[in-house]
XYZ file of C-alpha atoms in Angstrom:
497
model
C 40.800 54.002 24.530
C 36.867 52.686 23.402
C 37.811 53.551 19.689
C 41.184 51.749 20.157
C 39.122 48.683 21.345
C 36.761 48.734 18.640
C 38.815 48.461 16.036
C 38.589 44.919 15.101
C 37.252 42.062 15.958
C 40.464 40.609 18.096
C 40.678 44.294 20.149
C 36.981 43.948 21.255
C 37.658 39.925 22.261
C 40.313 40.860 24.505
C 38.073 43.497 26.352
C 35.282 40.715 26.482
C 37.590 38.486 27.800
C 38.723 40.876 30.141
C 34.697 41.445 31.321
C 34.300 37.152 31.256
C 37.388 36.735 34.038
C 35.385 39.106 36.036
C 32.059 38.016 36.326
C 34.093 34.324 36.979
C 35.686 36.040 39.954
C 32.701 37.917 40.980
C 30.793 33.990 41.208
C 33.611 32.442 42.674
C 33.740 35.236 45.470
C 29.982 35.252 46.010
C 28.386 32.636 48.232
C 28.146 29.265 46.429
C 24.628 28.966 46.426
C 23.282 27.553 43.189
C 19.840 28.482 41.292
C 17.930 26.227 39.448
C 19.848 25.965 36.368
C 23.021 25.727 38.081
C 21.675 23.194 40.654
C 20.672 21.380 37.760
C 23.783 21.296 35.938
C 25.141 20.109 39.523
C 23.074 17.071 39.901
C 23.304 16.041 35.994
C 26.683 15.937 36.205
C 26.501 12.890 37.839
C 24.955 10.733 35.116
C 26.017 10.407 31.232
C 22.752 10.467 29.681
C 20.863 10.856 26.137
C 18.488 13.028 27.460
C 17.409 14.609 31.151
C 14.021 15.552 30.902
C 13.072 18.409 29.219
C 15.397 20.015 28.190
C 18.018 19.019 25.349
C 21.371 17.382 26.917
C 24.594 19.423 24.743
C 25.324 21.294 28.261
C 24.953 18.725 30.626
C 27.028 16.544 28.406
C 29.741 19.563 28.887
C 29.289 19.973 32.028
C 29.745 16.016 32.979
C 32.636 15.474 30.427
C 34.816 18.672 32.849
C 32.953 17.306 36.104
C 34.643 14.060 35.692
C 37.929 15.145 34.692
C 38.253 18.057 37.834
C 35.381 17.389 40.046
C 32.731 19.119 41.419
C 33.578 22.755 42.135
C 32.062 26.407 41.584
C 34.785 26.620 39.321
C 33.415 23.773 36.779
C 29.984 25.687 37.040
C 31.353 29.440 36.377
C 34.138 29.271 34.001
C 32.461 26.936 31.378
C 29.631 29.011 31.142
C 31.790 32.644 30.749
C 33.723 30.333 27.882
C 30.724 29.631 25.722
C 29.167 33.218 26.433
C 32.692 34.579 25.339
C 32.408 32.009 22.327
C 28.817 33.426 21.364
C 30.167 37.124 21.124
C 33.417 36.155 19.204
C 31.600 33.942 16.505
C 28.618 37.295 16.272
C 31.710 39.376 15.764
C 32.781 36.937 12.898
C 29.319 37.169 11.831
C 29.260 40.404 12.170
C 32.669 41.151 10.278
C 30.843 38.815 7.103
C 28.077 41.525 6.262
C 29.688 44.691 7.392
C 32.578 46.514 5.739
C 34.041 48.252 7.934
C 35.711 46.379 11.019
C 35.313 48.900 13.360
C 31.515 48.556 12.922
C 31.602 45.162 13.533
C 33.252 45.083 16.538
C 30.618 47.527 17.952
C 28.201 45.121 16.535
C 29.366 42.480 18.930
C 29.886 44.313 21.902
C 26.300 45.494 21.348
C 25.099 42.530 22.299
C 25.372 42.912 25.639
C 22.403 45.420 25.019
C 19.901 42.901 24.665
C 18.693 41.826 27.693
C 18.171 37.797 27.365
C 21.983 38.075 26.709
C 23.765 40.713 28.651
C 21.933 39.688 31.688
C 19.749 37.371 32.150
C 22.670 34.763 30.073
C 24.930 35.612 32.812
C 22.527 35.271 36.246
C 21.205 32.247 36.109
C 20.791 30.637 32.165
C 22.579 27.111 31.022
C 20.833 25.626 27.946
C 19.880 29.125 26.805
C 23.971 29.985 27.085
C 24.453 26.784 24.770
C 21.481 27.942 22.524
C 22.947 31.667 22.096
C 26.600 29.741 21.212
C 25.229 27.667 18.307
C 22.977 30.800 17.203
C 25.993 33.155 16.941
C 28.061 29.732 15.132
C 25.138 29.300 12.989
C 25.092 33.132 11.655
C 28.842 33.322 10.923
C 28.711 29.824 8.845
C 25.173 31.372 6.995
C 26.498 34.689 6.242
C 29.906 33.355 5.354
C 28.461 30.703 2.794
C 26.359 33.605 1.398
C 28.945 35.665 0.714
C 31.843 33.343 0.036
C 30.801 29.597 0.037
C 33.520 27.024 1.090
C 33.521 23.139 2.291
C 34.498 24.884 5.955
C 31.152 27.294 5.743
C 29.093 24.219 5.031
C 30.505 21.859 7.934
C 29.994 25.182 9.778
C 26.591 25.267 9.838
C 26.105 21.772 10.152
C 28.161 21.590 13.354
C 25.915 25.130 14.601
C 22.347 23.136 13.424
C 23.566 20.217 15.083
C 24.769 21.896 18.493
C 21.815 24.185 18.492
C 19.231 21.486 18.320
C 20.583 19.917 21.221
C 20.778 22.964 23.191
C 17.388 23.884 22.843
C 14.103 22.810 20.819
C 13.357 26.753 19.551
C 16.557 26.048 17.677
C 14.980 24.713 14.734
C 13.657 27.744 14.056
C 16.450 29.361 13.108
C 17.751 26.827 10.169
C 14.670 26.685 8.212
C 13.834 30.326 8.806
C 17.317 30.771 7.210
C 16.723 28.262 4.411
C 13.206 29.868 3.336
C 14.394 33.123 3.315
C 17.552 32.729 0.341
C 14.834 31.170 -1.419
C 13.530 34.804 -3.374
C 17.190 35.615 -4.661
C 18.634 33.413 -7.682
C 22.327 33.662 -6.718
C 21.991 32.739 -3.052
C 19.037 29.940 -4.028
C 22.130 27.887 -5.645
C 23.498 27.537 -2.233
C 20.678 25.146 -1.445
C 22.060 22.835 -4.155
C 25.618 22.973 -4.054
C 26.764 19.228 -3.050
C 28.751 21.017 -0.120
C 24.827 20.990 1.696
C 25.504 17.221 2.178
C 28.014 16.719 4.419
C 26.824 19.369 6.661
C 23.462 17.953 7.081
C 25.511 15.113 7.903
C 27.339 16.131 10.454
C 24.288 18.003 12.086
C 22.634 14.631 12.005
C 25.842 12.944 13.715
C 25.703 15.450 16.038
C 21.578 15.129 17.290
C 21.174 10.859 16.773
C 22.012 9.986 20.456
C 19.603 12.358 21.378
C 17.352 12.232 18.719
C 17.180 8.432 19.160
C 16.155 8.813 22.840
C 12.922 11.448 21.888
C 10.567 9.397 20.708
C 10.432 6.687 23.858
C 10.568 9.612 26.213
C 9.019 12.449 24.496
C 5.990 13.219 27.302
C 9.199 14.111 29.535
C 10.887 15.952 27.160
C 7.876 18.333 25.760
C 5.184 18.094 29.095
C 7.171 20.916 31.117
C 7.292 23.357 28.430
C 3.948 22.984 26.755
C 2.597 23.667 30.298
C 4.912 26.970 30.386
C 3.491 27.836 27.207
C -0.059 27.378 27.298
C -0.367 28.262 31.274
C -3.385 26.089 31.690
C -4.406 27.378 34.963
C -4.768 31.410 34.046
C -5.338 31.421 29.893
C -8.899 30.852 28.998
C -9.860 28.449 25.800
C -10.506 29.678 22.300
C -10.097 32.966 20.628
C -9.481 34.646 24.102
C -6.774 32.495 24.411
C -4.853 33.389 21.135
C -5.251 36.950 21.875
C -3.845 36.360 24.658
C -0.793 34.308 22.887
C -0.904 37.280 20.577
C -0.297 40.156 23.272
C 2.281 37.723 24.815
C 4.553 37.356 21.447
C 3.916 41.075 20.762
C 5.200 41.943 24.162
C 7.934 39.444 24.259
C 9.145 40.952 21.145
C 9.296 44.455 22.318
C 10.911 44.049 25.015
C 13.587 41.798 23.213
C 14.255 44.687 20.819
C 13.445 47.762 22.470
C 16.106 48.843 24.417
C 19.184 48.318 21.554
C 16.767 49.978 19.370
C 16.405 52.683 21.520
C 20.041 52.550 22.701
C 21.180 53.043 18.650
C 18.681 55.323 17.874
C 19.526 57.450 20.966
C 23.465 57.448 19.953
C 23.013 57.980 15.626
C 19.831 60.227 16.113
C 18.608 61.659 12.721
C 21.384 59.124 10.917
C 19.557 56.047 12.824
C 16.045 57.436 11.173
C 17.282 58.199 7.329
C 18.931 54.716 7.774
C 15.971 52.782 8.390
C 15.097 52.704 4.486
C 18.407 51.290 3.243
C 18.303 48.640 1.994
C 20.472 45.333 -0.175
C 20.167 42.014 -0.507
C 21.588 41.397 2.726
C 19.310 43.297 4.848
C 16.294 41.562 3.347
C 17.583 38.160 3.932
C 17.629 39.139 7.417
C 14.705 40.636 7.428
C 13.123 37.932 6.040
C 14.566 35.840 8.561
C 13.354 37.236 11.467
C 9.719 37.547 9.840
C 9.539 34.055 9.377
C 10.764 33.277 12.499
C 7.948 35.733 13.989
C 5.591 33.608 11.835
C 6.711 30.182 13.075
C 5.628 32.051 16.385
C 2.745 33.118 15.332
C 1.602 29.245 14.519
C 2.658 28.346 17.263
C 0.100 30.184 19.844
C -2.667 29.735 17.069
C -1.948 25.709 16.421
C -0.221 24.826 19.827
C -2.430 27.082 22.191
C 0.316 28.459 23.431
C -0.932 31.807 25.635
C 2.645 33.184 27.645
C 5.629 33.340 25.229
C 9.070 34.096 26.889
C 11.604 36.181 25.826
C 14.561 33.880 25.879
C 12.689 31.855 23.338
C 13.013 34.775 21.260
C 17.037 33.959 20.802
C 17.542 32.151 17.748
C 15.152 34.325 15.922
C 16.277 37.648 17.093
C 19.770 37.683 18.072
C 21.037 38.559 14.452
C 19.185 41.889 15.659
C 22.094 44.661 16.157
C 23.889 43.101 13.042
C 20.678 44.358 11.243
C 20.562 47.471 12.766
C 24.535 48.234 12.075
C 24.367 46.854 8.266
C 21.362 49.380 7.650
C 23.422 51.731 9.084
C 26.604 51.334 6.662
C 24.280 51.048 3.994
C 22.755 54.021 4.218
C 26.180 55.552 3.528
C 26.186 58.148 6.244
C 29.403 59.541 8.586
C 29.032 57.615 11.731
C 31.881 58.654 13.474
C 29.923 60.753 16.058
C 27.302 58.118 16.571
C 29.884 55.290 16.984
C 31.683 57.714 19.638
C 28.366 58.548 21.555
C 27.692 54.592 21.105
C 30.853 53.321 22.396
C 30.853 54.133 26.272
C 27.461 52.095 26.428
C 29.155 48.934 26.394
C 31.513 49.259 29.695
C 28.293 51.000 31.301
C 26.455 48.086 30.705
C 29.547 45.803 32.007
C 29.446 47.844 34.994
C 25.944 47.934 35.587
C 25.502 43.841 35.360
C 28.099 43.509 37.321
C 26.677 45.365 39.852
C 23.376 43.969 39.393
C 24.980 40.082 39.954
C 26.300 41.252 42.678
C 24.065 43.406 44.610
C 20.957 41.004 43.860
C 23.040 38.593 46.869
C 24.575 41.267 49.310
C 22.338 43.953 49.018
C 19.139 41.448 49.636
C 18.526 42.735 52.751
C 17.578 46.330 51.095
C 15.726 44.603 48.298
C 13.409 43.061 50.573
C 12.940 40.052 48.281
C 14.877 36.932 49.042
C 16.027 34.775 45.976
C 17.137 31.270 46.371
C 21.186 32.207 45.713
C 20.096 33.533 49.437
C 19.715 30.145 50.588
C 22.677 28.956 53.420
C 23.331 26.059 52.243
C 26.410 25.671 53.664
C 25.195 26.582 56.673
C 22.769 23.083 56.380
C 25.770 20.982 55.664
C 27.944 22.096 58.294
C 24.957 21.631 61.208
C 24.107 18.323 59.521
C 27.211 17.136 58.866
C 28.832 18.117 62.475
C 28.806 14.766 64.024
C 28.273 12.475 61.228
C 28.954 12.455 57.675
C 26.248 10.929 55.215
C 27.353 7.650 52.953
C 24.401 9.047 50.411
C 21.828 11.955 50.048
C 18.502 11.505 49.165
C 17.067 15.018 48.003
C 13.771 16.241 47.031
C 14.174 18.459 44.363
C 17.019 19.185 42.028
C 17.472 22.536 43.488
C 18.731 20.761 46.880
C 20.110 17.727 44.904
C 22.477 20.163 43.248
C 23.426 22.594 46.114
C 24.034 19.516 48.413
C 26.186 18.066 45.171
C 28.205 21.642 45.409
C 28.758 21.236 49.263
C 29.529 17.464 49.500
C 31.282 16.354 46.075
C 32.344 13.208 47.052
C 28.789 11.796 48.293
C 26.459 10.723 45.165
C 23.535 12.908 45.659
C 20.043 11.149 44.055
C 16.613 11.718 43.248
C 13.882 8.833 43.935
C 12.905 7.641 40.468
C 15.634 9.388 38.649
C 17.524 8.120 36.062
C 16.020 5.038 36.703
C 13.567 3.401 39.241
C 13.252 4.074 43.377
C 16.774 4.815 44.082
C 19.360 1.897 43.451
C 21.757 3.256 45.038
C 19.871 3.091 48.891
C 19.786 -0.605 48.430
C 23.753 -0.672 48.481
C 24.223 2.359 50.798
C 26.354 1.036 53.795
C 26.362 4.097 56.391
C 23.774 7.083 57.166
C 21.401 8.241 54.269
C 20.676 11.929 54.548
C 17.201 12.214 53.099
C 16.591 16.289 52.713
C 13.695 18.233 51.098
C 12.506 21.709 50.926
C 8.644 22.765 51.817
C 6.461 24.580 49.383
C 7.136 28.250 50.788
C 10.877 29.593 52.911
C 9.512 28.638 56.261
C 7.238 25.522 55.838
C 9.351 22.325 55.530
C 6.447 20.452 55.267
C 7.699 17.118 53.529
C 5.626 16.875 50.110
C 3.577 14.344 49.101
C 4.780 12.784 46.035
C 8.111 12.973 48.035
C 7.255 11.123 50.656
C 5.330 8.605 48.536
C 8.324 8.207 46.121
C 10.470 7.563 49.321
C 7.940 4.650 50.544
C 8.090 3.170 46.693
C 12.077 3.446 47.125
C 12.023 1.222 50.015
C 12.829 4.284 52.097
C 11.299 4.594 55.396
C 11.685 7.964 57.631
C 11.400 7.299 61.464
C 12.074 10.973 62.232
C 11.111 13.991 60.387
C 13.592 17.103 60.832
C 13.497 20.844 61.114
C 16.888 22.808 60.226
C 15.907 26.970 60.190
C 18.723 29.629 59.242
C 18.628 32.654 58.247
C 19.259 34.119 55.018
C 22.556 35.233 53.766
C 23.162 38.437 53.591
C 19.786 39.280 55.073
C 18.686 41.919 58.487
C 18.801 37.934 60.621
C 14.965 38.576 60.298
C 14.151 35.794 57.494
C 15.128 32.732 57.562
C 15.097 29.593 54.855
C 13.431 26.204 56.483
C 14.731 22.799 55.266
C 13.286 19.242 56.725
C 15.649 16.252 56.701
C 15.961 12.613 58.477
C 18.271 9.781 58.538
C 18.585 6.731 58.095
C 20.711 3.417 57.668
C 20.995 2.536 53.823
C 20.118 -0.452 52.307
C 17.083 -1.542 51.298
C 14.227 -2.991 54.500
């Protein structure tokens, strides 16, 4: 049955498709508590926007553009998501099927992918923009490797739409276009592609594609870089000067291994001696992609010795090393061995894996109470907005963070949920508010509610004034009724004092 499935490129999308409707109806049965990145995606889809802060806005503009045609629903949240993660393995498969000859090898090259990590896993728990980013990474590669091979007007405009999508999804993107670009540069008959007139409309597309956003940037660019550069240099723990790019160093270094390892080891543990004498094939394929991903590494590399940067993350690995079990496959082919019993010892990894992430999603909720950690899709949430809401129902809610903002969205659809001082200044909508205001925060740690500072202070500039400050305590779902999760809340009348 795995051979019969891996023998093209449509075969394999119908068993990923198959794998997508099930982790949609393992989230959809789970409790609807959202993390941060859904939570976000929850509150954003409120407001049509240029840009949100700091990250780039392609998937909250998807998200609003379904939001306002259905409403707010776990649905709109899970089944986009599977979609573009399903889109990101078909378009590697067509990427895939580009380089390789045979098509049976290149639907094991895109089932593979659920190997690496950042995508198998971590795509599907809890990841939004990085979803969007692996979508126009996969787009981008098929477009590349198509105009390499056999350039048309269609490969062009596809790799303009891919550039444009993908530096919209995430800032790392850019990485991936000009490592592409310099790295056709050493061979003649690929160099020619950098002339061809076809180059022009596709740059013009991409730029179509990024100008809202792009036009946005510069006015609020503090926003839009501050949180990341803070991630990256980690201010408080990396010490200044050479120290600190060793430390950058050892981060990239590890962030790289464990991006790669485990395919690596995966494909070397199924081809064995085959996976070794394949390692020194070579064609003019391979070292465009090898060449790729070097630069990429370099770009990297300037980056923690000009930026400062000291605490790389995987997922910002993506655009440079996705293209990674392609590589490994086409050195394989090339190498001009009999695969068939590596591909069969290969094959059952891919529903393991399904079966293992799908346990993982859903064991890190109901098995919690065994874990002994408690994660915020723990929160009860709906527990909070059936106690508060029991004997009146709130006209608006004022929220503290976008991780309530969003869950409260989820629970209550039809009340605008707001942030003070978000999109805009104080919060607008309390001056119009006719009815109870629900103003609800979380504390710094599970059982301190403590109202924060800035909150409080952004609540006074707002024109908001709490009489009463609130305790709500419940326990943890799925937990031993031990823990519980501590939210503090008030009301009051709307309209501005």
């Amino acid at each position: 049955m795995l051979e019969r499935i891996t023998r093209s490129i449509t075969s394999a999308s119908i068993f990923l498709a198959g794998y997508f409707l099930l982790n949609i109806a393992l989230r959809i049965a789970l409790p609807h508590t959202l993390d941060l990145d859904e939570a976000e995606q929850s509150f954003y889809s409120q407001y049509l926007l240029a840009g949100y802060g700091p990250q780039p806005p392609f998937y909250n503009w998807i998200q609003y553009a379904i939001v306002s045609v259905t409403g707010m629903s776990m649905w709109v949240l899970s089944v986009p998501k599977n979609i573009i993660l399903f889109g990101c393995y078909l378009f590697y498969g067509l990427a895939a099927r580009e380089v390789l000859k045979s098509r049976s090898l290149a639907a094991v090259a895109m089932l593979s992918l659920i190997t690496l990590p950042q995508v198998g896993l971590m795509a599907q728990r809890e990841l939004t923009h990085t979803v969007a980013l692996l979508f126009a990474t996969s787009l981008f590669l098929f477009g590349f490797f198509r105009t390499l091979r056999q350039p048309t007007i269609g490969s062009y405009l596809i790799i303009g739409i891919a550039t444009g999508i993908g530096l919209i999804s995430k800032y790392n993107f850019a990485i991936l276009p000009a490592a592409a670009l310099i790295a056709v540069l050493p061979d003649r008959e690929w160099r020619s592609r950098l002339i061809d007139w076809r180059l022009l409309p596709a740059i013009a597309l991409a730029i179509l594609i990024v100008l809202p956003h792009a036009l946005w940037l510069p006015d609020n660019l503090a926003s839009a870089s501050a949180p990341t550069l803070e991630r990256m240099t980690a201010e408080d723990l990396a010490p200044a000067g050479l120290p600190r790019v060793g430390q950058g160093l050892l981060s990239l270094v590890i962030a790289v291994l464990g991006f790669v390892a485990l395919p690596i080891v995966l494909v070397a543990a199924a081809f064995r001696r085959d996976f070794f004498r394949a390692l020194s094939s070579s064609n003019p394929m391979i070292r465009v992609i090898e060449r790729m991903m070097i630069i990429s590494l370099i770009a990297f590399v300037g980056v923690v010795l000009f930026a400062g940067a000291s605490d790389i993350h995987e997922r910002w690995l993506d655009p440079c090393l996705l293209v990674l079990p392609i590589y490994l496959f086409l050195k394989l082919e090339t190498a001009d061995l009999d695969l068939s019993a590596g591909l069969a010892r290969f094959r059952p990894v891919v529903p393991v894996f399904m079966v293992v992430i799908l346990s993982i999603l859903l064991f890190r909720i109901v098995g919690i109470q065994y874990i002994g950690t408690y994660t915020r899709t723990n929160v009860p949430f709906s527990g909070y907005v059936a106690e508060l809401t029991a004997t009146r129902r709130p006209v608006l809610i004022v929220a503290g963070t976008k991780f309530v903002a969003g869950n409260l969205r989820l629970e209550l659809p039809d009340v605008p949920v707001v942030i003070p001082f978000f999109p805009g200044p104080g919060v607008p909508e309390y001056t119009a508010a006719k009815g109870p205001v629900l103003v609800i925060w979380r504390g710094e740690t599970a059982d301190d509610p403590t109202i924060s500072p800035s909150f409080a202070n952004d609540l006074v500039r707002s024109g908001i004034h709490l009489q009463e400050l609130n305790t709500l305590t419940l326990p943890y779902l799925f937990g031993d009724g031990k823990r519980s999760f501590s939210i503090g809340y008030s009301w009051v009348e709307g309209g501005a004092k």
